[in-house]
mmCIF file of C-alpha atoms in Angstrom:
data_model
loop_
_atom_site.group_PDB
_atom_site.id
_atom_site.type_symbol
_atom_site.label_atom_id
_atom_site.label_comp_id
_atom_site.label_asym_id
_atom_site.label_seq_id
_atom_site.Cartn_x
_atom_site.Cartn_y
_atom_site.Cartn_z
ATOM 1 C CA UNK N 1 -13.643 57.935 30.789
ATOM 2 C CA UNK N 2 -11.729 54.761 31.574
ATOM 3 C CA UNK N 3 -9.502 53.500 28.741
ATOM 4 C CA UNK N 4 -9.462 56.859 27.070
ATOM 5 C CA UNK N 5 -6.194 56.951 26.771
ATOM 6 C CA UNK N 6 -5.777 53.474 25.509
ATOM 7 C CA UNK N 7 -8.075 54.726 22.432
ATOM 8 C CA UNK N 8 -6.031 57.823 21.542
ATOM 9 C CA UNK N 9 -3.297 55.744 21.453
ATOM 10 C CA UNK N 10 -4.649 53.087 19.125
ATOM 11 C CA UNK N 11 -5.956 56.226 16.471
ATOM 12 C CA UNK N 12 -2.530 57.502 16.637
ATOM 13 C CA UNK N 13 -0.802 53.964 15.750
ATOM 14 C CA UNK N 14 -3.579 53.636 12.621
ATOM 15 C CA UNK N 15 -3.145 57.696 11.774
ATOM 16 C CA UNK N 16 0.289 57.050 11.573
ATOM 17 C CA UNK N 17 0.645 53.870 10.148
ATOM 18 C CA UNK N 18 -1.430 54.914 7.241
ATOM 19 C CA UNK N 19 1.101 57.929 6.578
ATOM 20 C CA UNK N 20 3.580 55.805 6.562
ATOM 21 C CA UNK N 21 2.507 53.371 3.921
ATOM 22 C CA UNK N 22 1.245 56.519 1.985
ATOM 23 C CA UNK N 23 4.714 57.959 1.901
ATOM 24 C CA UNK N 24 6.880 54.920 2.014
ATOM 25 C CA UNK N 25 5.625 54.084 -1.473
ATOM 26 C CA UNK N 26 7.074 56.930 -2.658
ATOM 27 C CA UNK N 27 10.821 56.090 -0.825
ATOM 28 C CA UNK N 28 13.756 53.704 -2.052
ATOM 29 C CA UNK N 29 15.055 50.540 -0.546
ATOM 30 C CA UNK N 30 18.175 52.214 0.645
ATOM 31 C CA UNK N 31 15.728 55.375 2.474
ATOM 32 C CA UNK N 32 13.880 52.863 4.098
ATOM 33 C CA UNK N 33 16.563 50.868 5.626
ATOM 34 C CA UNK N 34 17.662 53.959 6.747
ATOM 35 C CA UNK N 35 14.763 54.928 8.549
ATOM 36 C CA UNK N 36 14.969 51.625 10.133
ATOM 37 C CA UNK N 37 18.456 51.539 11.274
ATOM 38 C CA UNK N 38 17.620 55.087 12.850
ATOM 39 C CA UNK N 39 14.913 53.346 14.411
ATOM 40 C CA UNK N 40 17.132 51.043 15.868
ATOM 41 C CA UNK N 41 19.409 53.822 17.094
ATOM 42 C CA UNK N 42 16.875 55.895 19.092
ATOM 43 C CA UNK N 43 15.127 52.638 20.416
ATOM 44 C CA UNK N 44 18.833 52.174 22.108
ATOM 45 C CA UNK N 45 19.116 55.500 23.674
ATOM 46 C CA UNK N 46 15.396 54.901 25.203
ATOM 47 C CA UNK N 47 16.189 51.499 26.417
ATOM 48 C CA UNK N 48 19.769 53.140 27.931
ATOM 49 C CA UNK N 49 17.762 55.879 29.398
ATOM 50 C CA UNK N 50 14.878 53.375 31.311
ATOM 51 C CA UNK N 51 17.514 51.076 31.876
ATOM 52 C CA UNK N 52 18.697 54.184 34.336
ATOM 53 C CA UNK N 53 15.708 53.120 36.773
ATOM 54 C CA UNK N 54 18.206 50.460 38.094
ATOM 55 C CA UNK N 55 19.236 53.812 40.029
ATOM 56 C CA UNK N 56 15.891 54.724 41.376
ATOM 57 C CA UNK N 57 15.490 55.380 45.402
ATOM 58 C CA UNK N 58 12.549 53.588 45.991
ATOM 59 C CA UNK N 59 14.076 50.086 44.194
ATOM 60 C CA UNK N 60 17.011 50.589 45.537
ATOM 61 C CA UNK N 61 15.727 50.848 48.909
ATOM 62 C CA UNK N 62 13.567 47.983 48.367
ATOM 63 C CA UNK N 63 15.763 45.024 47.738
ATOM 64 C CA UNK N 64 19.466 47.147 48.370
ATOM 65 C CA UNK N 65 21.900 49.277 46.179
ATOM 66 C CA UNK N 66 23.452 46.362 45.617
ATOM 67 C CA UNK N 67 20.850 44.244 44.114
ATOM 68 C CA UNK N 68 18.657 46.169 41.894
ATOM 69 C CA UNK N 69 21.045 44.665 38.666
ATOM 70 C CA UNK N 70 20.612 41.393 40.022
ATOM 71 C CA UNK N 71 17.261 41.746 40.040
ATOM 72 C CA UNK N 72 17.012 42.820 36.745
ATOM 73 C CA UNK N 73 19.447 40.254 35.747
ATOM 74 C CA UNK N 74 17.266 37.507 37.452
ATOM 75 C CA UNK N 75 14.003 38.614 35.601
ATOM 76 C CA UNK N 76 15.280 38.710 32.289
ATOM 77 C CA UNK N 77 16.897 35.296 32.688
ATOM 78 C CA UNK N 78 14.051 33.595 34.262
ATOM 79 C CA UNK N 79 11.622 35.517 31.801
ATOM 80 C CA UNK N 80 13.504 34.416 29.024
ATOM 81 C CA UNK N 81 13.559 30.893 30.023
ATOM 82 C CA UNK N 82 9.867 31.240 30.858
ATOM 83 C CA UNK N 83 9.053 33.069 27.493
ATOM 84 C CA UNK N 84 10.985 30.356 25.515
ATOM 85 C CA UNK N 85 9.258 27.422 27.115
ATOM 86 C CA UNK N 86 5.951 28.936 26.026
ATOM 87 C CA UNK N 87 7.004 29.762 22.665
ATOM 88 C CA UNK N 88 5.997 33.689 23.220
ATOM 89 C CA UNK N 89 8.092 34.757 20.385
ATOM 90 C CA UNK N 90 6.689 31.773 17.930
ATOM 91 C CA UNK N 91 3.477 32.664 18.958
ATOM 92 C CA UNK N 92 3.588 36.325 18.147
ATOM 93 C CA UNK N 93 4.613 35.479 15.053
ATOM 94 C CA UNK N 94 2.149 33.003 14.113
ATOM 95 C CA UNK N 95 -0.240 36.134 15.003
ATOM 96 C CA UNK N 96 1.256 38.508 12.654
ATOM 97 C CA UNK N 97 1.545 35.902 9.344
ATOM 98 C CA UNK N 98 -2.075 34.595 10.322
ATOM 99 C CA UNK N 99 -3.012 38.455 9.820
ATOM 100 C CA UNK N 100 -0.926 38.979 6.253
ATOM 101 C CA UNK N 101 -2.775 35.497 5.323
ATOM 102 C CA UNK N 102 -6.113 37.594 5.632
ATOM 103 C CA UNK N 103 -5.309 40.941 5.378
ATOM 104 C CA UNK N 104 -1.938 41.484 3.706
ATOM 105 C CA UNK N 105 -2.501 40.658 0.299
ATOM 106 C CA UNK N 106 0.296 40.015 -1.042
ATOM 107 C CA UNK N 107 1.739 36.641 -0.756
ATOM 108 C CA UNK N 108 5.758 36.662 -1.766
ATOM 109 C CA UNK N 109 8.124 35.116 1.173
ATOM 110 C CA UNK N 110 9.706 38.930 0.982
ATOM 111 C CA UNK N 111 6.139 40.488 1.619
ATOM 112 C CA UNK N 112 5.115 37.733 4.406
ATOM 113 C CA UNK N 113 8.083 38.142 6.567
ATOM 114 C CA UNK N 114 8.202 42.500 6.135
ATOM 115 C CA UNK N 115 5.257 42.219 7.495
ATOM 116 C CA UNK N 116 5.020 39.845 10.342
ATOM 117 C CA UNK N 117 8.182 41.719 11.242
ATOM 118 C CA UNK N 118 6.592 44.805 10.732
ATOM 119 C CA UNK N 119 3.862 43.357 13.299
ATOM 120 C CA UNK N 120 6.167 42.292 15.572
ATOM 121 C CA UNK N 121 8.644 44.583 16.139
ATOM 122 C CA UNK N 122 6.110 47.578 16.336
ATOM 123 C CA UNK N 123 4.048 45.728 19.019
ATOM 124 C CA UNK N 124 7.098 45.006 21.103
ATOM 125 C CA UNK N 125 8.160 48.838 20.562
ATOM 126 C CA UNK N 126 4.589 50.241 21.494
ATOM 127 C CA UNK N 127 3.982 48.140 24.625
ATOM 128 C CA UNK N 128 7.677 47.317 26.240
ATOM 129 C CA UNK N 129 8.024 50.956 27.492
ATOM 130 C CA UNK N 130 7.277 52.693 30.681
ATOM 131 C CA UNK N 131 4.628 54.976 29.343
ATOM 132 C CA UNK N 132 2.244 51.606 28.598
ATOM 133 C CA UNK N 133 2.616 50.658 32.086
ATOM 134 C CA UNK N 134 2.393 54.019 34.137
ATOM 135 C CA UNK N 135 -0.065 55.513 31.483
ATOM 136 C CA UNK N 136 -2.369 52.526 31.364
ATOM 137 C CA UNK N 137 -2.406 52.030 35.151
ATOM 138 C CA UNK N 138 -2.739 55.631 35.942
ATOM 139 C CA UNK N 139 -6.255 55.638 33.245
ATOM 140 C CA UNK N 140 -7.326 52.933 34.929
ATOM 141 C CA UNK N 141 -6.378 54.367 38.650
ATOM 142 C CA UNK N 142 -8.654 57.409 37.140
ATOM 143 C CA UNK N 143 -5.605 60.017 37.824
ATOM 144 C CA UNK N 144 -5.356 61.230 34.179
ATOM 145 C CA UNK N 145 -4.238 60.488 30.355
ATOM 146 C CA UNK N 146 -1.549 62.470 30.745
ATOM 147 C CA UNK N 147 1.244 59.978 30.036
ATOM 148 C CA UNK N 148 -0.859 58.028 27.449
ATOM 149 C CA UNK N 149 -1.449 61.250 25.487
ATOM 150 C CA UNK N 150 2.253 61.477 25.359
ATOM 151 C CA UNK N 151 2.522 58.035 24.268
ATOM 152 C CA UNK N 152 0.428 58.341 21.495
ATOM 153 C CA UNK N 153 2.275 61.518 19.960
ATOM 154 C CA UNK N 154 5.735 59.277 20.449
ATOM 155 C CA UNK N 155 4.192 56.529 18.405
ATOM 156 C CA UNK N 156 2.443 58.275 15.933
ATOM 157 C CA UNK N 157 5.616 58.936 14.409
ATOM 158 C CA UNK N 158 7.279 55.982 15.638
ATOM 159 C CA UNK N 159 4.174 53.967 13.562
ATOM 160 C CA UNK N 160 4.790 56.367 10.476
ATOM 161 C CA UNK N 161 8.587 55.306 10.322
ATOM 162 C CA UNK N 162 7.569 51.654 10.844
ATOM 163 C CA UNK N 163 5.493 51.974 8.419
ATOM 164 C CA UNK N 164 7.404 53.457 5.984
ATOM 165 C CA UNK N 165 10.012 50.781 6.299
ATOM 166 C CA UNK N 166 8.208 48.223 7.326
ATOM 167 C CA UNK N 167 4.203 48.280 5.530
ATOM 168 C CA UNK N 168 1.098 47.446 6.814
ATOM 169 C CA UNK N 169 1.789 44.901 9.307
ATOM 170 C CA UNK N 170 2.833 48.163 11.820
ATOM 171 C CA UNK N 171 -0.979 49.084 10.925
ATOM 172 C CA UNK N 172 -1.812 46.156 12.985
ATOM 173 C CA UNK N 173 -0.233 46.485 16.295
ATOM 174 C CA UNK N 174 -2.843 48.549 17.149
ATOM 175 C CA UNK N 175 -4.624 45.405 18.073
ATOM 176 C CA UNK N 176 -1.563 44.293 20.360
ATOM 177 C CA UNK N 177 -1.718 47.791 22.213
ATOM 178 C CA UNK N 178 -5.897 47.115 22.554
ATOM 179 C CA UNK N 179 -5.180 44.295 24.548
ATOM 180 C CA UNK N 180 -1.830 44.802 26.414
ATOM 181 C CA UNK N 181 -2.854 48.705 27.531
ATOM 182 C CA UNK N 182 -6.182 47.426 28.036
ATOM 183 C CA UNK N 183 -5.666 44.544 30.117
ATOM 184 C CA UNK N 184 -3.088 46.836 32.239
ATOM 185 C CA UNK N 185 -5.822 49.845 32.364
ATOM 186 C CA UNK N 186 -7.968 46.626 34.113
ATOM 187 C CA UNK N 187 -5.217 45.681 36.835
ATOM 188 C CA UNK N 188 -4.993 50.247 37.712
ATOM 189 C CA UNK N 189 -8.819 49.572 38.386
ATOM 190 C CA UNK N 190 -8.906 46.204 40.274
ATOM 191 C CA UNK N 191 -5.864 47.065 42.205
ATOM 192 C CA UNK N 192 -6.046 50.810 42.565
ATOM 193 C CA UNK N 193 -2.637 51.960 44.024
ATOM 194 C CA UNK N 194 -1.196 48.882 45.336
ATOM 195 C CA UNK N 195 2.142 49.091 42.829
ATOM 196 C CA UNK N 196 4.654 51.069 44.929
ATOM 197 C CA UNK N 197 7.503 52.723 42.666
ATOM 198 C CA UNK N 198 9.798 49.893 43.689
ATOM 199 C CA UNK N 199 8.272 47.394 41.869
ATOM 200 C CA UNK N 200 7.076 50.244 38.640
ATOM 201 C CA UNK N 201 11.216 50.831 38.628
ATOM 202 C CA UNK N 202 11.995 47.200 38.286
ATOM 203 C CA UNK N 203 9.806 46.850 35.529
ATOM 204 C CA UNK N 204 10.607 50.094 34.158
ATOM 205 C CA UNK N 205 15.104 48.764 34.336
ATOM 206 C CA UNK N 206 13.977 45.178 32.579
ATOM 207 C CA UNK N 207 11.503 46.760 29.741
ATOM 208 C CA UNK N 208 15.130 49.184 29.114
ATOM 209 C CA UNK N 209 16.800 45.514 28.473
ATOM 210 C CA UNK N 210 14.115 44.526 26.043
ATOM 211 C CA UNK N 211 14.149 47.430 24.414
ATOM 212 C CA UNK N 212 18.173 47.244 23.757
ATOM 213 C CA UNK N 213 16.900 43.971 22.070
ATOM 214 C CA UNK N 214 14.299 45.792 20.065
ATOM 215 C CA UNK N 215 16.828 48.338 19.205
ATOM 216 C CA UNK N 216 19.473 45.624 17.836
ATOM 217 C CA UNK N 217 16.733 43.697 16.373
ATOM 218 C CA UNK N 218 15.722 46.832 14.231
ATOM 219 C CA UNK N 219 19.936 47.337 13.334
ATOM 220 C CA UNK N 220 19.865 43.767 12.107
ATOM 221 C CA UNK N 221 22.414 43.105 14.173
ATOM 222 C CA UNK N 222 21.169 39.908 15.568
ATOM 223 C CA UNK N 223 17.599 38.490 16.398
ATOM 224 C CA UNK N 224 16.944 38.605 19.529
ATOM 225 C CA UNK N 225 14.123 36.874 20.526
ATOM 226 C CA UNK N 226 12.892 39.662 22.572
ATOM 227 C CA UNK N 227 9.221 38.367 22.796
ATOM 228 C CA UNK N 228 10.269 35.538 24.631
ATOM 229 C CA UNK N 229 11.705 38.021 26.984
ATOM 230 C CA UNK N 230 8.289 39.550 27.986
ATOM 231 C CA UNK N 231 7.776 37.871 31.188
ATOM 232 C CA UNK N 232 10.755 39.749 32.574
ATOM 233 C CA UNK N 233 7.947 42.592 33.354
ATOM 234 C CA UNK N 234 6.038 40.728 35.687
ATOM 235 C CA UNK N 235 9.214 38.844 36.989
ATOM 236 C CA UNK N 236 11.230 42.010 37.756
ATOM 237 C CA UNK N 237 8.363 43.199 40.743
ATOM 238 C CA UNK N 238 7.830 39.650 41.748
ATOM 239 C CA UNK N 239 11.522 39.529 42.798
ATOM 240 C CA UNK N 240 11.267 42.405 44.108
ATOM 241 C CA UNK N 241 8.773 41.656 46.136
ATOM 242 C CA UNK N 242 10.041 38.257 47.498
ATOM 243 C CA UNK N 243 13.628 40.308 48.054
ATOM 244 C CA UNK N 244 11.988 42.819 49.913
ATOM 245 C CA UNK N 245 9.963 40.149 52.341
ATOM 246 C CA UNK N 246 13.079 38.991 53.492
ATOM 247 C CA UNK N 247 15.023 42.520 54.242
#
């Protein structure tokens, strides 16, 4: 069934969300910033590793050896500039404190911005990656769950952690991986296999760069803006594409 995978994923984010907050409780200040900071850490090693696709053949071969950093340079540049203009960041935010509003009870400045980060960060986390994109375009292509199945196992405990650490704003980034898995599951059935790896590696090498952002986000190192960032996925195959044209 189309979208299958998309729902797994979105019981696994609740399942483990609602762990989380069960045991979290139960955990000091100094555990939980802990579990965040290792958060952090492994969310750098996964952006290092996709950030490897800058490597890949087909990309490569695409727009030359020597370009695929440009290109992944040029996309998260122009995406940023692009994501800034339209406020993507702002907006996502405005999402997540309109949800505590209604849902998050609580109403302390503390509370309200745990969990609008909470929100934030775990929607950029669960939809940045390689698995969305591959996974939700190969449900909708109708060639398997496989990679979405894996997906959801990595964020169910990825959602328990958040949650832990974070509360019940990770809870509802489930609704943010409804609509960005879904809407990619849509484009694997209007477009069937039109996405060459090229253009899946260049998004792959820019979603590593977000999620380096993610990663020092999480360490509290700085705050990157890394919503404002998204559009560097559909930038990174569009230059890829008009680089290509001209070889």
């Amino acid at each position: 069934m189309t979208g299958l995978g998309t729902m797994i994923n979105i019981v696994a984010v609740l399942v483990g969300a609602t762990v989380g907050m069960l045991i979290g409780n139960r955990f000091s200040e100094r555990t939980r910033e802990t579990t965040t900071n290792g958060l952090g850490l492994i969310t750098l090693v996964v952006g290092a590793l996709n950030i490897g696709a800058i490597g890949d053949r087909a990309f490569a071969d695409a727009v030359g050896a020597d370009w695929t950093l440009i290109v992944v340079l040029g996309a998260v540049v122009l995406g940023g500039i692009l994501g800034s203009l339209v406020r993507v960041e702002d907006r996502l935010n405005n999402i997540g404190g309109r949800l505590q509003t209604t849902f998050g009870g609580e109403t302390g400045s503390d509370d309200r911005a745990r969990f609008i980060e909470g929100y934030v960060s775990a929607s950029l986390l669960f939809c940045v990656g390689p698995l969305t994109i591959l996974g939700s375009l190969s449900d909708g292509l109708g060639t398997g769950i496989d990679q979405l199945v894996l997906k959801s196992s990595l964020d169910l405990f990825a959602a328990m952690a958040f949650a832990a650490s974070l509360g019940l704003g990770v809870m509802f980034s489930a609704l943010t991986v409804a609509v960005v898995q879904g809407v990619l599951t849509i484009c694997g059935v209007v477009f069937g296999s039109f996405m060459p790896d090229s253009l899946i590696a260049a998004m792959t090498a820019a979603g590593g760069v977000l999620l380096l952002g993610i990663g020092i986000r999480l360490l509290q190192l700085k705050e990157v803006r890394v919503a404002d960032m998204l559009p560097a996925l559909a930038v990174a195959p569009l230059l890829t594409l008009i680089i290509d044209s001209f070889r």
